CSV table of C-alpha atoms in Angstrom, one decimal:
chain,number,residue,atom,x,y,z
V,29,MET,CA,-112.1,45.2,69.1
V,30,SER,CA,-111.0,45.6,65.6
V,31,LEU,CA,-107.4,44.5,64.4
V,32,LYS,CA,-106.3,47.9,64.2
V,33,LYS,CA,-106.9,48.9,67.7
V,34,PHE,CA,-105.6,45.6,69.3
V,35,TYR,CA,-102.4,46.7,67.2
V,36,SER,CA,-102.1,50.0,68.7
V,37,GLU,CA,-103.2,49.0,71.7
V,38,LYS,CA,-101.0,45.7,72.0
V,39,LEU,CA,-98.5,45.5,69.8
V,40,GLN,CA,-97.0,48.7,69.6
V,41,PRO,CA,-95.4,48.5,72.9
V,42,LEU,CA,-93.7,45.2,72.1
V,43,LYS,CA,-92.1,47.0,69.2
V,44,MET,CA,-91.1,49.9,71.0
V,45,LEU,CA,-89.5,47.4,73.4
V,46,TYR,CA,-87.8,45.2,70.8
V,47,ILE,CA,-86.3,49.0,69.3
V,48,ILE,CA,-85.0,50.2,72.4
V,49,ILE,CA,-83.5,46.7,73.3
V,50,LEU,CA,-82.1,46.2,69.8
V,51,TYR,CA,-80.5,50.1,70.0
V,52,LEU,CA,-79.0,48.9,73.4
V,53,PHE,CA,-77.5,45.8,72.1
V,54,LEU,CA,-76.0,48.0,69.2
V,55,ILE,CA,-74.4,50.6,71.4
V,56,GLY,CA,-72.7,47.3,73.2
V,57,PHE,CA,-71.7,45.8,70.6
V,58,GLY,CA,-69.6,48.7,69.3
V,59,GLN,CA,-67.8,49.6,72.5
V,60,ILE,CA,-67.1,45.6,72.8
V,61,SER,CA,-65.5,46.4,69.5
V,62,ALA,CA,-63.9,49.4,70.2
V,63,SER,CA,-62.3,48.0,73.5
V,64,GLU,CA,-60.9,44.9,70.8
V,65,SER,CA,-59.5,47.5,68.7
V,66,THR,CA,-57.7,49.6,71.6
V,67,LEU,CA,-56.5,46.6,72.9
V,68,LYS,CA,-55.4,45.3,70.0
V,69,THR,CA,-53.7,48.2,69.0
V,70,ASP,CA,-51.9,48.2,72.9
V,71,LEU,CA,-50.6,45.0,72.4
V,72,VAL,CA,-49.2,45.8,68.9
V,73,LYS,CA,-47.4,48.9,70.8
V,74,LYS,CA,-46.3,47.0,73.5
V,75,SER,CA,-44.7,43.9,71.9
V,76,MET,CA,-41.8,42.6,73.3
V,77,THR,CA,-38.4,43.6,71.4
V,78,LEU,CA,-35.2,42.3,71.6
V,79,LYS,CA,-34.0,45.4,74.0
V,80,ASP,CA,-36.8,44.5,76.2
V,81,ILE,CA,-35.6,40.6,76.2
V,82,MET,CA,-31.9,41.8,76.6
V,83,THR,CA,-32.4,44.3,79.4
V,84,PHE,CA,-34.9,42.2,81.4
V,85,HIS,CA,-34.9,42.2,85.0
V,86,ALA,CA,-34.3,38.4,86.9
V,87,MET,CA,-33.7,37.8,90.4
V,88,GLN,CA,-30.0,37.3,91.5
V,89,GLU,CA,-30.6,35.5,94.6
V,90,GLU,CA,-33.5,34.7,97.1
V,91,PRO,CA,-34.5,37.7,99.1
V,92,ILE,CA,-33.6,38.6,102.4
V,93,LEU,CA,-35.8,39.3,105.3
V,94,SER,CA,-34.3,40.9,108.1
V,95,GLU,CA,-34.5,39.7,112.2
V,96,GLN,CA,-37.7,41.9,112.9
V,97,GLY,CA,-39.3,42.1,109.7
V,98,ASN,CA,-38.8,45.8,109.1
V,99,TRP,CA,-36.6,45.3,105.6
V,100,VAL,CA,-36.8,43.1,102.9
V,101,LEU,CA,-33.3,43.4,100.6
V,102,TYR,CA,-32.9,41.8,96.7
V,103,SER,CA,-31.4,42.5,94.0
V,104,SER,CA,-32.0,42.0,90.0
V,105,LYS,CA,-29.5,41.2,86.9
V,106,GLN,CA,-29.9,41.7,83.6
V,107,ASN,CA,-28.8,40.1,80.7
V,108,ILE,CA,-26.8,43.1,79.1
V,109,GLY,CA,-27.1,46.0,82.0
V,110,ASN,CA,-26.4,47.0,85.5
V,111,HIS,CA,-27.3,44.7,88.4
V,112,CYS,CA,-29.5,46.7,90.9
V,113,ALA,CA,-30.2,45.9,94.6
V,114,TYR,CA,-33.0,47.2,96.3
V,115,LEU,CA,-34.1,48.0,100.2
V,116,TYR,CA,-37.5,47.9,101.1
V,117,ASN,CA,-39.2,49.1,104.3
V,118,VAL,CA,-42.1,47.5,105.3
V,119,ARG,CA,-43.0,50.1,107.5
V,120,SER,CA,-42.7,53.3,105.3
V,121,GLY,CA,-43.4,51.3,102.1
V,122,ASN,CA,-40.3,53.0,100.1
V,123,THR,CA,-37.8,51.2,98.3
V,124,ILE,CA,-34.0,51.9,98.0
V,125,ARG,CA,-32.9,51.8,94.6
V,126,ILE,CA,-28.7,51.5,94.1
V,127,GLU,CA,-27.3,51.1,90.7
V,128,ARG,CA,-24.8,48.0,90.2
V,129,GLY,CA,-25.9,46.7,93.8
V,130,GLY,CA,-25.9,42.8,94.8
V,131,ARG,CA,-25.7,41.0,97.3
V,132,PRO,CA,-27.5,43.0,99.8
V,133,VAL,CA,-27.1,41.6,104.1
V,134,ILE,CA,-28.3,43.2,107.1
V,135,SER,CA,-27.3,43.4,110.5
V,136,LYS,CA,-29.0,41.4,113.2
V,137,ASP,CA,-30.5,44.8,115.0
V,138,GLU,CA,-31.6,46.2,111.5
V,139,LYS,CA,-28.9,49.2,111.8
V,140,TRP,CA,-26.8,48.5,109.4
V,141,ILE,CA,-27.2,47.2,105.3
V,142,ALA,CA,-23.9,45.9,103.6
V,143,LEU,CA,-24.2,45.3,99.5
V,144,GLN,CA,-21.6,45.0,96.9
V,145,ILE,CA,-21.1,47.5,94.2
V,146,ARG,CA,-19.8,45.9,90.9
V,147,PRO,CA,-18.4,47.3,88.3
V,148,ASP,CA,-20.3,49.2,85.5
V,149,ILE,CA,-21.4,46.9,81.7
V,150,ILE,CA,-18.6,48.8,79.9
V,151,THR,CA,-15.9,48.0,82.5
V,152,ARG,CA,-16.6,44.2,82.8
V,153,GLU,CA,-17.0,43.9,78.4
V,154,ARG,CA,-13.8,45.9,78.3
V,155,LEU,CA,-11.5,43.3,81.0
V,156,LYS,CA,-13.8,40.3,79.1
V,157,ILE,CA,-12.2,41.9,75.5
V,158,GLU,CA,-9.0,42.4,77.2
V,159,LYS,CA,-8.7,39.0,78.4
V,160,GLU,CA,-8.1,39.9,82.2
V,161,LYS,CA,-7.5,36.9,84.1
V,162,ASN,CA,-8.7,37.9,87.2
V,163,PRO,CA,-12.6,39.2,87.6
V,164,PRO,CA,-13.3,42.8,87.8
V,165,GLU,CA,-12.7,43.8,91.4
V,166,SER,CA,-15.9,45.4,93.3
V,167,ASP,CA,-16.1,47.9,96.0
V,168,LEU,CA,-18.8,47.6,99.3
V,169,ARG,CA,-21.3,50.0,100.5
V,170,LEU,CA,-22.3,50.3,103.8
V,171,ILE,CA,-25.3,52.2,105.0
V,172,ASN,CA,-26.5,53.2,108.4
V,173,THR,CA,-30.6,52.8,108.2
V,174,ILE,CA,-31.4,55.5,110.8
V,175,THR,CA,-28.7,58.6,109.8
V,176,LYS,CA,-29.2,57.6,106.2
V,177,GLU,CA,-25.3,57.8,105.9
V,178,GLU,CA,-23.0,55.6,102.9
V,179,ILE,CA,-19.7,54.5,103.2
V,180,ASP,CA,-17.8,53.0,100.3
V,181,ILE,CA,-14.9,50.5,101.0
V,182,LYS,CA,-12.7,49.5,97.8
V,183,SER,CA,-11.6,46.5,96.3
V,184,VAL,CA,-13.7,44.2,98.9
V,185,GLN,CA,-14.0,40.3,97.8
V,186,SER,CA,-15.8,39.3,100.5
V,187,TYR,CA,-18.2,40.9,103.8
V,188,GLN,CA,-20.5,39.7,106.9
V,189,PHE,CA,-21.7,41.3,110.0
V,190,SER,CA,-20.9,39.6,113.5
V,191,LYS,CA,-24.1,38.0,115.2
V,192,ASP,CA,-23.9,41.0,117.7
V,193,SER,CA,-24.2,43.5,115.1
V,194,ILE,CA,-21.0,45.2,116.5
V,195,TYR,CA,-18.6,44.4,113.8
V,196,LEU,CA,-18.4,44.3,110.3
V,197,LEU,CA,-15.9,41.8,108.6
V,198,THR,CA,-14.4,43.0,105.1
V,199,LYS,CA,-11.7,40.5,103.6
V,200,LEU,CA,-9.8,43.0,100.3
V,201,TYR,CA,-8.7,41.7,97.4
V,202,PRO,CA,-5.2,41.2,97.2
V,203,LYS,CA,-2.4,43.8,96.2
V,204,LYS,CA,-1.8,43.9,92.5
V,205,THR,CA,1.5,43.1,91.6
V,206,SER,CA,3.7,44.5,89.2
V,207,LYS,CA,5.0,42.2,86.4
V,208,ILE,CA,7.7,39.6,87.2
V,209,PRO,CA,10.9,40.2,85.6
V,210,GLU,CA,11.6,37.1,82.9
V,211,GLN,CA,14.3,35.9,85.1
V,212,GLN,CA,12.4,35.6,88.0
V,213,LYS,CA,9.7,33.6,86.2
V,214,ASN,CA,12.5,31.0,85.3
V,215,GLU,CA,13.5,30.7,88.5
V,216,ALA,CA,10.2,30.1,89.7
V,217,LYS,CA,9.7,27.3,87.2
V,218,ASN,CA,12.4,25.2,88.9
V,219,GLN,CA,10.6,25.5,92.5
V,220,PRO,CA,8.8,23.2,94.4
V,221,ASP,CA,5.2,22.7,93.4
V,222,THR,CA,4.4,23.6,97.0
V,223,ASP,CA,6.1,27.3,96.3
V,224,LYS,CA,4.1,27.6,93.3
V,225,LYS,CA,0.5,26.7,94.8
V,226,LYS,CA,0.6,29.1,97.1
V,227,ALA,CA,-2.8,30.8,98.3
V,228,LYS,CA,-3.7,34.5,97.7
V,229,LYS,CA,-3.5,36.5,100.8
V,230,SER,CA,-5.6,39.4,101.6
V,231,ILE,CA,-6.1,42.3,103.9
V,232,LEU,CA,-8.7,41.7,106.6
V,233,GLN,CA,-10.6,44.6,107.9
V,234,ILE,CA,-12.6,44.8,111.1
V,235,ARG,CA,-14.8,47.8,111.6
V,236,HIS,CA,-16.4,48.6,115.3
V,237,LEU,CA,-19.6,50.1,113.6
V,238,SER,CA,-20.9,52.3,116.3
V,239,SER,CA,-17.6,54.1,116.5
V,240,GLY,CA,-15.8,54.1,113.2
V,241,LYS,CA,-12.9,52.6,114.1
V,242,VAL,CA,-10.9,49.9,111.8
V,243,LEU,CA,-8.6,47.0,112.6
V,244,ARG,CA,-6.3,46.3,109.8
V,245,ILE,CA,-4.8,42.8,109.6
V,246,GLU,CA,-1.8,42.1,106.9
V,247,GLN,CA,-1.3,38.7,104.8
V,248,VAL,CA,-4.2,37.0,105.8
V,249,LYS,CA,-4.6,33.4,104.5
V,250,VAL,CA,-8.3,32.0,106.7
V,251,HIS,CA,-10.6,33.7,109.0
V,252,VAL,CA,-13.4,32.4,111.2
V,253,LEU,CA,-15.4,34.3,113.8
V,254,ASP,CA,-16.6,32.4,117.1
V,255,PRO,CA,-20.7,32.6,117.5
V,256,SER,CA,-20.1,35.2,120.7
V,257,SER,CA,-18.3,37.5,118.0
V,258,ARG,CA,-15.7,37.8,120.7
V,259,TYR,CA,-12.6,36.3,119.5
V,260,LEU,CA,-11.4,36.2,115.9
V,261,ALA,CA,-9.1,33.1,114.5
V,262,TYR,CA,-6.6,33.7,111.4
V,263,VAL,CA,-3.6,32.3,110.0
V,264,GLN,CA,-1.6,35.0,109.1
V,265,SER,CA,1.9,34.6,106.5
V,266,VAL,CA,5.1,36.3,108.2
V,267,THR,CA,8.4,36.6,106.1
V,268,ASP,CA,11.5,36.1,107.9
V,269,LEU,CA,15.1,36.8,106.7
V,270,THR,CA,17.7,33.6,107.0
V,271,THR,CA,21.3,33.6,108.1
V,272,ASN,CA,22.0,34.1,104.2
V,273,SER,CA,19.5,37.0,104.1
V,274,LYS,CA,17.2,35.2,102.0
V,275,LYS,CA,13.3,35.6,102.8
V,276,LYS,CA,11.7,32.7,104.0
V,277,ALA,CA,7.6,32.8,104.4
V,278,ARG,CA,6.3,30.9,107.0
V,279,GLU,CA,2.2,31.2,108.6
V,280,ILE,CA,1.3,31.7,112.4
V,281,PHE,CA,-1.8,30.6,113.7
V,282,ILE,CA,-3.4,34.0,116.0
V,283,ILE,CA,-6.4,34.3,118.3
V,284,GLN,CA,-7.6,37.7,118.9
V,285,ASP,CA,-9.9,39.3,121.6
V,286,LEU,CA,-11.6,41.8,119.6
V,287,ASN,CA,-13.2,43.3,123.0
V,288,HIS,CA,-9.9,44.2,124.1
V,289,GLN,CA,-8.1,44.3,120.8
V,290,LYS,CA,-5.2,41.8,122.1
V,291,ILE,CA,-3.5,38.8,120.9
V,292,ILE,CA,-4.4,36.0,123.2
V,293,LYS,CA,-2.8,33.1,121.8
V,294,GLN,CA,-0.1,32.8,118.8
V,295,LEU,CA,0.9,29.8,117.2
V,296,LYS,CA,4.4,29.0,114.9
V,297,GLN,CA,2.8,25.9,113.6
V,298,PRO,CA,-1.2,26.3,112.1
V,299,ILE,CA,-3.4,23.6,113.8
V,300,PHE,CA,-5.4,23.2,110.1
């Protein structure tokens, strides 16, 4: 066999195979280079800015899982911006986003969700500039998970569902009083320390969730609900007129039956 014939029959196919492999390698290298170039471009476009850092969302508290596992509640906060609450329904996969929401809780029967509605960022910053001593008041939003009905309650300091899912207890902020005249301020300085350091009295509201009826109790210092959610105990501040027409404040301890809406025990001197 001649050398020319050997080359044409044996080496020519290998040469063609080499050319094909080289061609595929160059195409693949070109695609990789293009991908790297695109990736670098995307990274440049998506580089983190100061705005991203200041508006970055972080979990505000631990997520809450409902009793039957059908709801997951959580909220997020930003360095600058409004907080948000998220109500995720496990069955449907839908998420309800509540702007300025926080501290969500759900009743044991999963029919009601309550969450805090904070003032917007502009209001909060304005109060900081004005150096307000008291923090801005928050509201409450009550959501029926079945009917989607929403009820807003103003100036709510704290809230809780009863364990039997019948009641919602809300403690409102104390009423804001007008500025005290200079003469009264001077008189207050001469009063004993026990009178100066009085605890602020709030308004306690007990809402019957199914009927919507609300029991309102004024001047409540502290309160507690028993595990059965039937009896409510609280200390209430009352004012009496003395013989010389001067007002005298005292506190009474009350136990109330919520099922029958009646007071079953009342003590003039609280036990705590």
